[in-house]
mmCIF file of C-alpha atoms and ligand atoms in Angstrom:
data_model
loop_
_atom_site.group_PDB
_atom_site.id
_atom_site.type_symbol
_atom_site.label_atom_id
_atom_site.label_comp_id
_atom_site.label_asym_id
_atom_site.label_seq_id
_atom_site.Cartn_x
_atom_site.Cartn_y
_atom_site.Cartn_z
ATOM 1 C CA MET A 8 62.406 77.196 155.254
ATOM 2 C CA GLU A 9 65.668 79.068 157.078
ATOM 3 C CA LEU A 10 67.069 75.540 157.603
ATOM 4 C CA ALA A 11 66.645 74.120 153.968
ATOM 5 C CA ALA A 12 68.443 77.469 152.604
ATOM 6 C CA LEU A 13 71.329 76.657 155.136
ATOM 7 C CA ILE A 14 72.058 73.592 154.285
ATOM 8 C CA ARG A 15 71.888 74.182 150.247
ATOM 9 C CA GLU A 16 74.287 77.251 150.602
ATOM 10 C CA ARG A 17 76.577 75.536 153.057
ATOM 11 C CA GLN A 18 78.116 72.631 151.432
ATOM 12 C CA PRO A 19 79.270 69.970 152.649
ATOM 13 C CA CYS A 20 76.983 68.883 155.139
ATOM 14 C CA VAL A 21 77.850 66.930 157.962
ATOM 15 C CA VAL A 22 74.816 66.106 160.787
ATOM 16 C CA LEU A 23 75.814 64.922 163.706
ATOM 17 C CA THR A 24 72.924 62.769 165.983
ATOM 18 C CA GLY A 25 72.284 62.110 169.337
ATOM 19 C CA ALA A 26 69.703 60.142 171.637
ATOM 20 C CA GLY A 27 66.760 62.958 170.812
ATOM 21 C CA ILE A 28 66.788 61.594 166.703
ATOM 22 C CA SER A 29 65.798 57.903 168.025
ATOM 23 C CA THR A 30 63.528 58.811 170.761
ATOM 24 C CA GLU A 31 60.745 59.380 167.921
ATOM 25 C CA SER A 32 61.548 55.883 167.590
ATOM 26 C CA GLY A 33 60.175 54.575 170.954
ATOM 27 C CA ILE A 34 63.807 54.813 172.179
ATOM 28 C CA PRO A 35 63.842 56.336 175.669
ATOM 29 C CA ASP A 36 66.929 59.045 176.179
ATOM 30 C CA PHE A 37 68.658 57.163 178.851
ATOM 31 C CA ARG A 38 70.217 60.363 180.044
ATOM 32 C CA SER A 39 66.894 62.249 180.220
ATOM 33 C CA PRO A 40 65.384 63.090 184.117
ATOM 34 C CA THR A 41 62.951 59.936 183.699
ATOM 35 C CA GLY A 42 65.924 57.897 181.657
ATOM 36 C CA ILE A 43 67.307 54.350 182.589
ATOM 37 C CA TRP A 44 70.143 56.124 184.213
ATOM 38 C CA ALA A 45 68.077 58.319 186.956
ATOM 39 C CA THR A 46 66.928 54.675 188.743
ATOM 40 C CA VAL A 47 69.656 52.728 187.256
ATOM 41 C CA ASP A 48 73.788 53.419 187.769
ATOM 42 C CA PRO A 49 75.208 53.161 184.676
ATOM 43 C CA PHE A 50 78.701 52.598 186.078
ATOM 44 C CA GLU A 51 76.874 48.970 187.465
ATOM 45 C CA VAL A 52 75.712 47.771 183.853
ATOM 46 C CA ALA A 53 77.450 49.764 181.675
ATOM 47 C CA SER A 54 81.048 50.856 182.590
ATOM 48 C CA ILE A 55 84.191 48.255 181.584
ATOM 49 C CA ASP A 56 85.282 47.676 185.155
ATOM 50 C CA ALA A 57 81.181 46.538 185.775
ATOM 51 C CA PHE A 58 82.025 44.192 182.754
ATOM 52 C CA ARG A 59 85.405 43.363 183.836
ATOM 53 C CA ARG A 60 84.232 42.420 187.529
ATOM 54 C CA ASP A 61 80.383 40.918 186.423
ATOM 55 C CA PRO A 62 80.177 39.654 183.126
ATOM 56 C CA GLU A 63 76.827 38.173 183.420
ATOM 57 C CA ARG A 64 75.404 41.298 185.181
ATOM 58 C CA VAL A 65 76.632 43.271 181.823
ATOM 59 C CA TRP A 66 75.261 40.889 179.379
ATOM 60 C CA SER A 67 71.552 40.486 181.062
ATOM 61 C CA PHE A 68 71.298 44.126 180.684
ATOM 62 C CA TYR A 69 73.072 44.250 176.984
ATOM 63 C CA ARG A 70 70.797 41.680 175.756
ATOM 64 C CA GLN A 71 68.023 43.354 176.785
ATOM 65 C CA ARG A 72 68.782 46.491 175.256
ATOM 66 C CA ILE A 73 69.619 44.956 172.288
ATOM 67 C CA GLY A 74 66.591 43.315 171.414
ATOM 68 C CA LEU A 75 64.955 46.687 172.378
ATOM 69 C CA LEU A 76 67.058 48.651 169.554
ATOM 70 C CA ARG A 77 66.214 45.908 167.179
ATOM 71 C CA ASP A 78 62.770 45.959 167.425
ATOM 72 C CA ALA A 79 62.578 49.519 166.795
ATOM 73 C CA GLU A 80 62.299 51.075 163.337
ATOM 74 C CA PRO A 81 63.575 54.052 161.725
ATOM 75 C CA ASN A 82 61.813 57.331 161.820
ATOM 76 C CA ALA A 83 60.988 60.565 159.533
ATOM 77 C CA GLY A 84 64.345 61.847 161.254
ATOM 78 C CA HIS A 85 66.928 59.167 160.260
ATOM 79 C CA LEU A 86 64.854 58.997 156.454
ATOM 80 C CA ALA A 87 65.038 62.772 155.950
ATOM 81 C CA ILE A 88 68.776 62.502 156.547
ATOM 82 C CA ALA A 89 69.574 59.404 154.578
ATOM 83 C CA ALA A 90 67.521 61.146 151.584
ATOM 84 C CA LEU A 91 69.607 64.098 152.119
ATOM 85 C CA GLU A 92 72.642 62.051 151.713
ATOM 86 C CA GLU A 93 71.033 60.349 148.873
ATOM 87 C CA ARG A 94 70.557 63.931 146.682
ATOM 88 C CA GLY A 95 74.173 65.301 147.028
ATOM 89 C CA LEU A 96 73.524 67.438 150.247
ATOM 90 C CA VAL A 97 74.506 65.894 153.757
ATOM 91 C CA ARG A 98 78.332 64.297 153.164
ATOM 92 C CA ALA A 99 77.628 61.872 156.285
ATOM 93 C CA VAL A 100 76.260 61.241 159.468
ATOM 94 C CA VAL A 101 78.031 60.984 162.847
ATOM 95 C CA THR A 102 76.483 59.303 165.707
ATOM 96 C CA GLN A 103 76.508 58.850 169.297
ATOM 97 C CA ASN A 104 73.541 56.647 168.680
ATOM 98 C CA ILE A 105 74.437 52.722 168.655
ATOM 99 C CA ASP A 106 70.844 52.000 167.343
ATOM 100 C CA THR A 107 71.858 51.275 163.822
ATOM 101 C CA LEU A 108 68.856 53.570 162.540
ATOM 102 C CA HIS A 109 70.863 55.299 160.363
ATOM 103 C CA SER A 110 72.040 52.548 158.269
ATOM 104 C CA ARG A 111 68.705 51.066 158.578
ATOM 105 C CA ALA A 112 67.268 54.067 157.182
ATOM 106 C CA GLY A 113 69.612 54.094 154.004
ATOM 107 C CA SER A 114 72.688 56.408 155.026
ATOM 108 C CA ARG A 115 75.707 54.880 153.780
ATOM 109 C CA ASP A 116 78.253 56.986 155.598
ATOM 110 C CA VAL A 117 77.893 56.374 158.996
ATOM 111 C CA VAL A 118 80.580 57.333 161.893
ATOM 112 C CA GLU A 119 79.033 55.541 165.186
ATOM 113 C CA VAL A 120 81.379 57.388 167.627
ATOM 114 C CA HIS A 121 80.225 55.038 170.715
ATOM 115 C CA GLY A 122 80.090 51.709 168.517
ATOM 116 C CA SER A 123 76.633 49.897 168.027
ATOM 117 C CA ILE A 124 74.683 46.849 169.075
ATOM 118 C CA ARG A 125 75.683 45.773 165.252
ATOM 119 C CA SER A 126 78.387 43.315 166.733
ATOM 120 C CA ALA A 127 80.576 42.196 169.834
ATOM 121 C CA MET A 128 84.211 41.866 170.358
ATOM 122 C CA CYS A 129 86.497 39.991 172.187
ATOM 123 C CA LEU A 130 89.208 42.148 174.019
ATOM 124 C CA ALA A 131 91.651 39.459 173.773
ATOM 125 C CA CYS A 132 92.049 38.746 170.326
ATOM 126 C CA LEU A 133 89.989 41.285 168.475
ATOM 127 C CA TRP A 134 87.432 38.924 166.957
ATOM 128 C CA THR A 135 84.367 40.727 165.991
ATOM 129 C CA GLU A 136 81.295 38.729 166.204
ATOM 130 C CA GLY A 137 77.727 39.478 164.560
ATOM 131 C CA ALA A 138 75.118 40.209 167.316
ATOM 132 C CA ASP A 139 73.053 37.600 165.420
ATOM 133 C CA GLU A 140 75.665 34.709 166.779
ATOM 134 C CA VAL A 141 76.149 36.523 170.219
ATOM 135 C CA LEU A 142 72.043 36.637 170.558
ATOM 136 C CA ALA A 143 71.751 32.837 169.631
ATOM 137 C CA GLN A 144 74.686 32.517 172.077
ATOM 138 C CA LEU A 145 72.436 34.606 174.651
ATOM 139 C CA GLU A 146 69.760 31.931 174.346
ATOM 140 C CA GLU A 147 71.773 29.121 176.084
ATOM 141 C CA HIS A 148 74.285 30.752 178.332
ATOM 142 C CA PRO A 149 74.585 33.546 180.365
ATOM 143 C CA VAL A 150 77.753 35.479 178.211
ATOM 144 C CA PRO A 151 78.781 34.851 174.499
ATOM 145 C CA LEU A 152 82.205 33.493 174.203
ATOM 146 C CA CYS A 153 84.985 34.420 171.712
ATOM 147 C CA ARG A 154 84.765 31.554 168.599
ATOM 148 C CA HIS A 155 88.626 31.792 168.575
ATOM 149 C CA CYS A 156 90.105 31.644 172.043
ATOM 150 C CA GLY A 157 87.252 31.213 174.253
ATOM 151 C CA GLU A 158 87.020 34.797 176.366
ATOM 152 C CA VAL A 159 83.801 36.688 177.471
ATOM 153 C CA LEU A 160 83.169 38.606 174.688
ATOM 154 C CA LYS A 161 82.423 42.395 175.133
ATOM 155 C CA PRO A 162 79.101 44.800 173.317
ATOM 156 C CA GLY A 163 80.242 46.455 170.672
ATOM 157 C CA VAL A 164 79.178 49.767 172.291
ATOM 158 C CA THR A 165 81.239 52.318 173.826
ATOM 159 C CA MET A 166 81.235 51.396 177.813
ATOM 160 C CA PHE A 167 81.556 54.063 180.179
ATOM 161 C CA GLY A 168 85.321 54.301 180.877
ATOM 162 C CA GLU A 169 86.579 53.329 177.651
ATOM 163 C CA LEU A 170 88.078 55.190 174.910
ATOM 164 C CA LEU A 171 85.809 55.760 171.744
ATOM 165 C CA PRO A 172 86.826 53.158 168.806
ATOM 166 C CA ALA A 173 89.960 53.341 167.216
ATOM 167 C CA GLY A 174 89.323 55.817 163.983
ATOM 168 C CA ALA A 175 86.021 57.033 164.833
ATOM 169 C CA LEU A 176 86.702 59.999 166.708
ATOM 170 C CA GLU A 177 89.394 61.003 164.008
ATOM 171 C CA ARG A 178 86.882 60.615 161.429
ATOM 172 C CA ALA A 179 84.154 62.758 163.273
ATOM 173 C CA THR A 180 86.751 65.514 163.546
ATOM 174 C CA GLU A 181 88.126 65.312 160.247
ATOM 175 C CA LEU A 182 84.597 65.683 158.498
ATOM 176 C CA ALA A 183 83.867 68.471 160.871
ATOM 177 C CA ARG A 184 86.484 70.315 160.256
ATOM 178 C CA GLY A 185 85.524 69.991 156.213
ATOM 179 C CA ALA A 186 82.249 70.768 157.004
ATOM 180 C CA ALA A 187 80.706 74.092 155.851
ATOM 181 C CA LEU A 188 77.542 72.993 158.348
ATOM 182 C CA LEU A 189 77.457 71.294 161.006
ATOM 183 C CA LEU A 190 73.953 69.803 161.761
ATOM 184 C CA VAL A 191 73.090 68.880 165.128
ATOM 185 C CA VAL A 192 70.315 66.928 165.586
ATOM 186 C CA GLY A 193 68.911 65.818 168.815
ATOM 187 C CA SER A 194 71.770 66.049 170.828
ATOM 188 C CA THR A 195 71.963 68.656 173.927
ATOM 189 C CA LEU A 196 76.104 68.540 173.172
ATOM 190 C CA GLU A 197 77.035 67.356 176.720
ATOM 191 C CA VAL A 198 78.892 64.448 175.886
ATOM 192 C CA TRP A 199 81.917 65.021 175.276
ATOM 193 C CA PRO A 200 84.393 64.628 173.273
ATOM 194 C CA VAL A 201 81.619 64.760 170.547
ATOM 195 C CA ALA A 202 80.125 67.624 172.395
ATOM 196 C CA GLY A 203 82.948 69.553 171.042
ATOM 197 C CA LEU A 204 82.492 68.616 167.104
ATOM 198 C CA PRO A 205 80.336 71.667 165.879
ATOM 199 C CA LEU A 206 83.219 74.163 166.994
ATOM 200 C CA GLU A 207 85.334 72.349 164.914
ATOM 201 C CA ALA A 208 83.138 73.163 161.667
ATOM 202 C CA ARG A 209 82.976 76.383 159.736
ATOM 203 C CA ALA A 210 79.168 76.886 160.830
ATOM 204 C CA PHE A 211 76.776 74.656 162.643
ATOM 205 C CA ALA A 212 72.780 74.890 163.525
ATOM 206 C CA ILE A 213 71.192 72.978 165.617
ATOM 207 C CA VAL A 214 67.623 70.830 165.812
ATOM 208 C CA ASN A 215 66.697 69.859 169.166
ATOM 209 C CA ARG A 216 64.016 69.953 171.633
ATOM 210 C CA GLY A 217 65.055 72.365 175.124
ATOM 211 C CA PRO A 218 68.288 73.898 174.909
ATOM 212 C CA THR A 219 71.913 72.631 174.037
ATOM 213 C CA ALA A 220 75.138 73.887 175.656
ATOM 214 C CA LEU A 221 75.899 75.375 172.447
ATOM 215 C CA ASP A 222 72.504 77.258 171.466
ATOM 216 C CA ASP A 223 74.076 80.909 171.663
ATOM 217 C CA SER A 224 77.107 79.726 169.212
ATOM 218 C CA ALA A 225 74.704 78.108 166.290
ATOM 219 C CA LEU A 226 73.878 79.932 163.443
ATOM 220 C CA LEU A 227 70.091 78.664 163.917
ATOM 221 C CA LYS A 228 68.273 76.880 166.309
ATOM 222 C CA ILE A 229 65.020 75.195 166.232
ATOM 223 C CA ASP A 230 63.511 73.989 169.272
ATOM 224 C CA GLY A 231 61.827 70.872 167.436
ATOM 225 C CA GLY A 232 61.465 67.091 166.896
ATOM 226 C CA ALA A 233 63.478 65.616 164.122
ATOM 227 C CA GLY A 234 61.052 64.164 162.389
ATOM 228 C CA GLU A 235 58.629 66.858 161.639
ATOM 229 C CA THR A 236 61.571 69.423 161.473
ATOM 230 C CA LEU A 237 64.105 67.391 158.560
ATOM 231 C CA GLY A 238 60.701 66.164 156.616
ATOM 232 C CA ALA A 239 60.156 69.686 156.164
ATOM 233 C CA VAL A 240 63.515 70.757 155.258
ATOM 234 C CA VAL A 241 63.605 67.922 152.664
ATOM 235 C CA ALA A 242 59.970 68.950 151.387
ATOM 236 C CA ALA A 243 61.570 72.499 150.741
ATOM 237 C CA LEU A 244 64.774 71.307 149.195
HETATM 238 ZN ZN1 ZN B 2 89.199 35.927 171.212
#
């Protein structure tokens, strides 16, 4: 199998994942034509301006979303990437996903460039609160409050109009620059600045259903599902 050979020959390999890897866990891709952003304006429920204007509305959206994502399970694609890391064939995973499924599948070095649902944070004193406590507060209040200063907590997810988490993009860029192969899985490479990471690596390959912005520059493009394709890679290595 060509992709398995590339991974074996071009070390170190770093994986970059997007929404497409989690659709097989039943998590819809918000940006797809049938995704939620086709009917709900993200600037109304998932932007930093919306959070400052109407945190209750933003939290009613995220409360539902966090519940949905916590119910999802890692799929064969997440498990295959964790297995490749275990075998020393993947150095780290950079992900645009906030669902924490890579960590739950067993991946140890995961860079979550858009944050995650694992926590919420206080913009005033920078206290970080875990999701369990946040959800418990949301059972009784419309918004969770900082236990230290009483401010409304913000979901630990990067919102529209917000900068990426400090350090995450720097680490992702450093990993990409050091990679002999960047393996893109389930991303159409349209959301910057993450979309530029493959161009920082010495070479890159893509596994994605449908076209991506960088198909023409990839060493190899496989138009297929993450679980099936990466499962075959693990079996071939
Ligand atoms: Zn605080």
